[in-house]
């Protein structure tokens, strides 16, 4: 944003696995939101990062919080249906008004992502310790800067095609898995005045959000999604002839 | 569809203006749906075309009707909010499963179109007898075949940018208006297994659906949107390693 | 083409490996052009298919031949630089005028493909009997109809990213290789009035052009690339005001 | 560029009209290159801007100059064919290696632009003092920031569709003309590692490069095209199995 020194990021996490499964809690002692937040602050020390979770009132995503957020990141898995529809509509409205959105991994089935894309966002999956390789297919894209080609993730859940999304505006990364599957793992979408980045690596069952390259991509994606203009929702205008003269 | 001789088209119309405004009823004595249906049968005599309207039970869009429809066309304006959400979800599901959809003019604000695109679909407008010129920017596209460059529509409602849609997969037509505005008037979108064509010319206040070139474009759009495969909704699959061997 | 019963296809092949290497000659006794031609006629018995090779006068691609060709397929590898620049310009002109073009495998470095795309078309490669899996990422695309998901090719040359092409207009297939690499293996591009399909599976060192699914994709690609309109090169027009009235 | 304080811009101009036609010389006393250069420095005082013209040795575009250029802007009209092919190849190589390129107005027919896009780049035109309106269709794009909607240019050459370019990666602006034509007037293309912005407003016959909004767009376009990574040409790599481990 013009003249703003630091970006304001809200890291949203369902936070159900961490609070109900010991293994996940040990893997992510600060929650997945804590790991994601630290990825952002490690790369953007000037960023103002807050976190919010499902259990918070209004899931921590009040009008005030969203109005004060340049980029929202989203992680959910088990409890997509527990997210209140009013909050989903609010997030969608803020994205269309210009707020950036970074959707992570199983967030592909979140209400927010599906409402913004309009498709089922279904895919193939397998949770069996595949190795994932993340290849850059748009090497000059800002989100790919400083990222190895390929990123090697030793153990990961497999996400495979067909991934039912609209053709992305930009395809940045394609992953392969040791089982042979491929996945469009880094995709951008412009919706309304907002920018959306979907990035699939990351799972509660593996320490992917501690992986240096994954953290770099998330930090790049957040920076890329920062709004370029004042927030406003595209509106219906009745224009008299010659209105622009 | 493989081996099918004739395409099955359902022409949906809100049918409110025609039943409440004398002028519109005189302009479209068979309803806008009648005019659209005849555009299709004039160019595709083999097509099986039925019509359905808001007042019909389930708006005429039962599961049986949609399952028997290759391409659905949609016209609505005054009564978008009266369309039942269950029907909207049903139509969306059929489009994502492969049914073609042609959205006409003020259908840009229909629940169906907005659910599939995820944006506000807002735009600028003016109803003052502008001349519209429809220019082809993708001359080899099937939808543009047999269509003059430009199409001249003597009197039309103005639809102007910014039109809040995702960047279309293909931009086929751009219109200008005598007031100076421009509009992305012919756009395609692939969503799930379905093809969507949006075409803006056409209004209850002008005899645009009697215009030969507009009728040709609609007929082309319907043909282009015919499914290429058996209908099925993209699904979530848990795939064991080596499942494809 | 309107009213034309059968598509006319010219299959071009460098035909150098087959005439200088016993192994390749045994693998492709009718040449790679023979194998490609039979893939097309197997699926489109009505097609009029001819072949042409580097050694023919003007490489078999005279003005007359191209004017009589709906879709040209291209295979080259060792002798890209021996293709005459005048022939390259002629092919490019015909594609921009509407002729379809299907570029196969190592044709990515042909003068014709590079002239039409404007980039280096470089990539990563390895010739070590990788298994290639070809995944469909646009399941409703005409080129993907009747094609398994994935296509399994037991032995293949690896082609990997980064593949230096413009972002394709449509991405139809993505391949993975047993070595872990990925590749955008099925891509479409519209250029001028012409349609271009690039499909990477296929090599002189492996019997890939005898693979049933690869043959199906080639046949689909040829059909998809058939022109929709009379051939003409986009021209510069000085238009007086009101020329269209 | 990482760690670089100021962008380095080279403004190229044919400089033939200005040196042979009194009217043009009076309109652009510092040449069109002077006007374009000042648009950039007005908005980016820190930029290091140099100019180069056709008459310079190697047209002022030596290997050294290009290696020291982040973004090149290009204006040409009468003398496209006088540009040396070796210089064209050098510019193309630098763009594919990452140098930004901003092509202005009649530069659509330059050898450089046509080589990078692969199409004829032909269009319709008329030089009769049309009013041009430049409408933003991607309001969140960096190039559209601070630009009115629409930009009003009182007198301009008309450029109309069909414009024979590949579908742009991003369509930022669409223009209308008082004669009724439309034109995709602001388009981006990624080629290799480089970013290309084409912007059509501007002509030797009108003082368009003194128009505040046009100057803002050019300055925005230059900034947008600045490379994101060290310059290198995408290469062909023979990769042994496991090379990335």
mmCIF file with all atom_site columns, C-alpha atoms in Angstrom, chain A residues 131 133 135 137 139 149 161-162 171 174-176 180-182 184, chain C residues 131 133 135 137 139 149 161-162 171 174-176 180-182 184:
data_model
loop_
_atom_site.group_PDB
_atom_site.id
_atom_site.type_symbol
_atom_site.label_atom_id
_atom_site.label_alt_id
_atom_site.label_comp_id
_atom_site.label_asym_id
_atom_site.label_entity_id
_atom_site.label_seq_id
_atom_site.pdbx_PDB_ins_code
_atom_site.Cartn_x
_atom_site.Cartn_y
_atom_site.Cartn_z
_atom_site.occupancy
_atom_site.B_iso_or_equiv
_atom_site.pdbx_formal_charge
_atom_site.auth_seq_id
_atom_site.auth_comp_id
_atom_site.auth_asym_id
_atom_site.auth_atom_id
_atom_site.pdbx_PDB_model_num
ATOM 1  C CA . UNK A 1 131 ? 8.548   -37.537 -1.355  1.00 0.00 ? 131 UNK A CA 1
ATOM 2  C CA . UNK A 1 133 ? 9.383   -32.313 -5.440  1.00 0.00 ? 133 UNK A CA 1
ATOM 3  C CA . UNK A 1 135 ? 9.293   -27.507 -9.574  1.00 0.00 ? 135 UNK A CA 1
ATOM 4  C CA . UNK A 1 137 ? 7.511   -23.357 -14.070 1.00 0.00 ? 137 UNK A CA 1
ATOM 5  C CA . UNK A 1 139 ? 11.045  -18.738 -12.792 1.00 0.00 ? 139 UNK A CA 1
ATOM 6  C CA . UNK A 1 149 ? 14.418  -25.858 -8.338  1.00 0.00 ? 149 UNK A CA 1
ATOM 7  C CA . UNK A 1 161 ? -4.567  -34.238 -10.364 1.00 0.00 ? 161 UNK A CA 1
ATOM 8  C CA . UNK A 1 162 ? -7.253  -33.774 -11.381 1.00 0.00 ? 162 UNK A CA 1
ATOM 9  C CA . UNK A 1 171 ? 0.900   -21.383 -12.658 1.00 0.00 ? 171 UNK A CA 1
ATOM 10 C CA . UNK A 1 174 ? 4.105   -28.077 -10.287 1.00 0.00 ? 174 UNK A CA 1
ATOM 11 C CA . UNK A 1 175 ? 4.856   -30.913 -7.863  1.00 0.00 ? 175 UNK A CA 1
ATOM 12 C CA . UNK A 1 176 ? 5.630   -34.554 -8.475  1.00 0.00 ? 176 UNK A CA 1
ATOM 13 C CA . UNK A 1 180 ? 4.221   -40.731 -9.783  1.00 0.00 ? 180 UNK A CA 1
ATOM 14 C CA . UNK A 1 181 ? 1.392   -38.215 -9.396  1.00 0.00 ? 181 UNK A CA 1
ATOM 15 C CA . UNK A 1 182 ? 1.638   -34.545 -10.353 1.00 0.00 ? 182 UNK A CA 1
ATOM 16 C CA . UNK A 1 184 ? -0.433  -27.802 -9.726  1.00 0.00 ? 184 UNK A CA 1
ATOM 17 C CA . UNK C 2 131 ? 8.891   -44.173 -17.106 1.00 0.00 ? 131 UNK C CA 1
ATOM 18 C CA . UNK C 2 133 ? 3.147   -40.742 -16.758 1.00 0.00 ? 133 UNK C CA 1
ATOM 19 C CA . UNK C 2 135 ? -1.756  -36.735 -16.443 1.00 0.00 ? 135 UNK C CA 1
ATOM 20 C CA . UNK C 2 137 ? -5.309  -31.467 -16.031 1.00 0.00 ? 137 UNK C CA 1
ATOM 21 C CA . UNK C 2 139 ? -10.409 -33.353 -18.484 1.00 0.00 ? 139 UNK C CA 1
ATOM 22 C CA . UNK C 2 149 ? -5.547  -40.779 -16.651 1.00 0.00 ? 149 UNK C CA 1
ATOM 23 C CA . UNK C 2 161 ? 10.992  -28.073 -16.502 1.00 0.00 ? 161 UNK C CA 1
ATOM 24 C CA . UNK C 2 162 ? 11.886  -25.319 -16.887 1.00 0.00 ? 162 UNK C CA 1
ATOM 25 C CA . UNK C 2 171 ? -2.544  -26.684 -20.369 1.00 0.00 ? 171 UNK C CA 1
ATOM 26 C CA . UNK C 2 174 ? 1.426   -32.624 -17.275 1.00 0.00 ? 174 UNK C CA 1
ATOM 27 C CA . UNK C 2 175 ? 3.914   -35.500 -17.224 1.00 0.00 ? 175 UNK C CA 1
ATOM 28 C CA . UNK C 2 176 ? 6.012   -36.920 -14.430 1.00 0.00 ? 176 UNK C CA 1
ATOM 29 C CA . UNK C 2 180 ? 11.015  -37.126 -10.358 1.00 0.00 ? 180 UNK C CA 1
ATOM 30 C CA . UNK C 2 181 ? 10.882  -34.399 -13.002 1.00 0.00 ? 181 UNK C CA 1
ATOM 31 C CA . UNK C 2 182 ? 7.670   -32.841 -14.320 1.00 0.00 ? 182 UNK C CA 1
ATOM 32 C CA . UNK C 2 184 ? 3.998   -29.447 -19.329 1.00 0.00 ? 184 UNK C CA 1
#
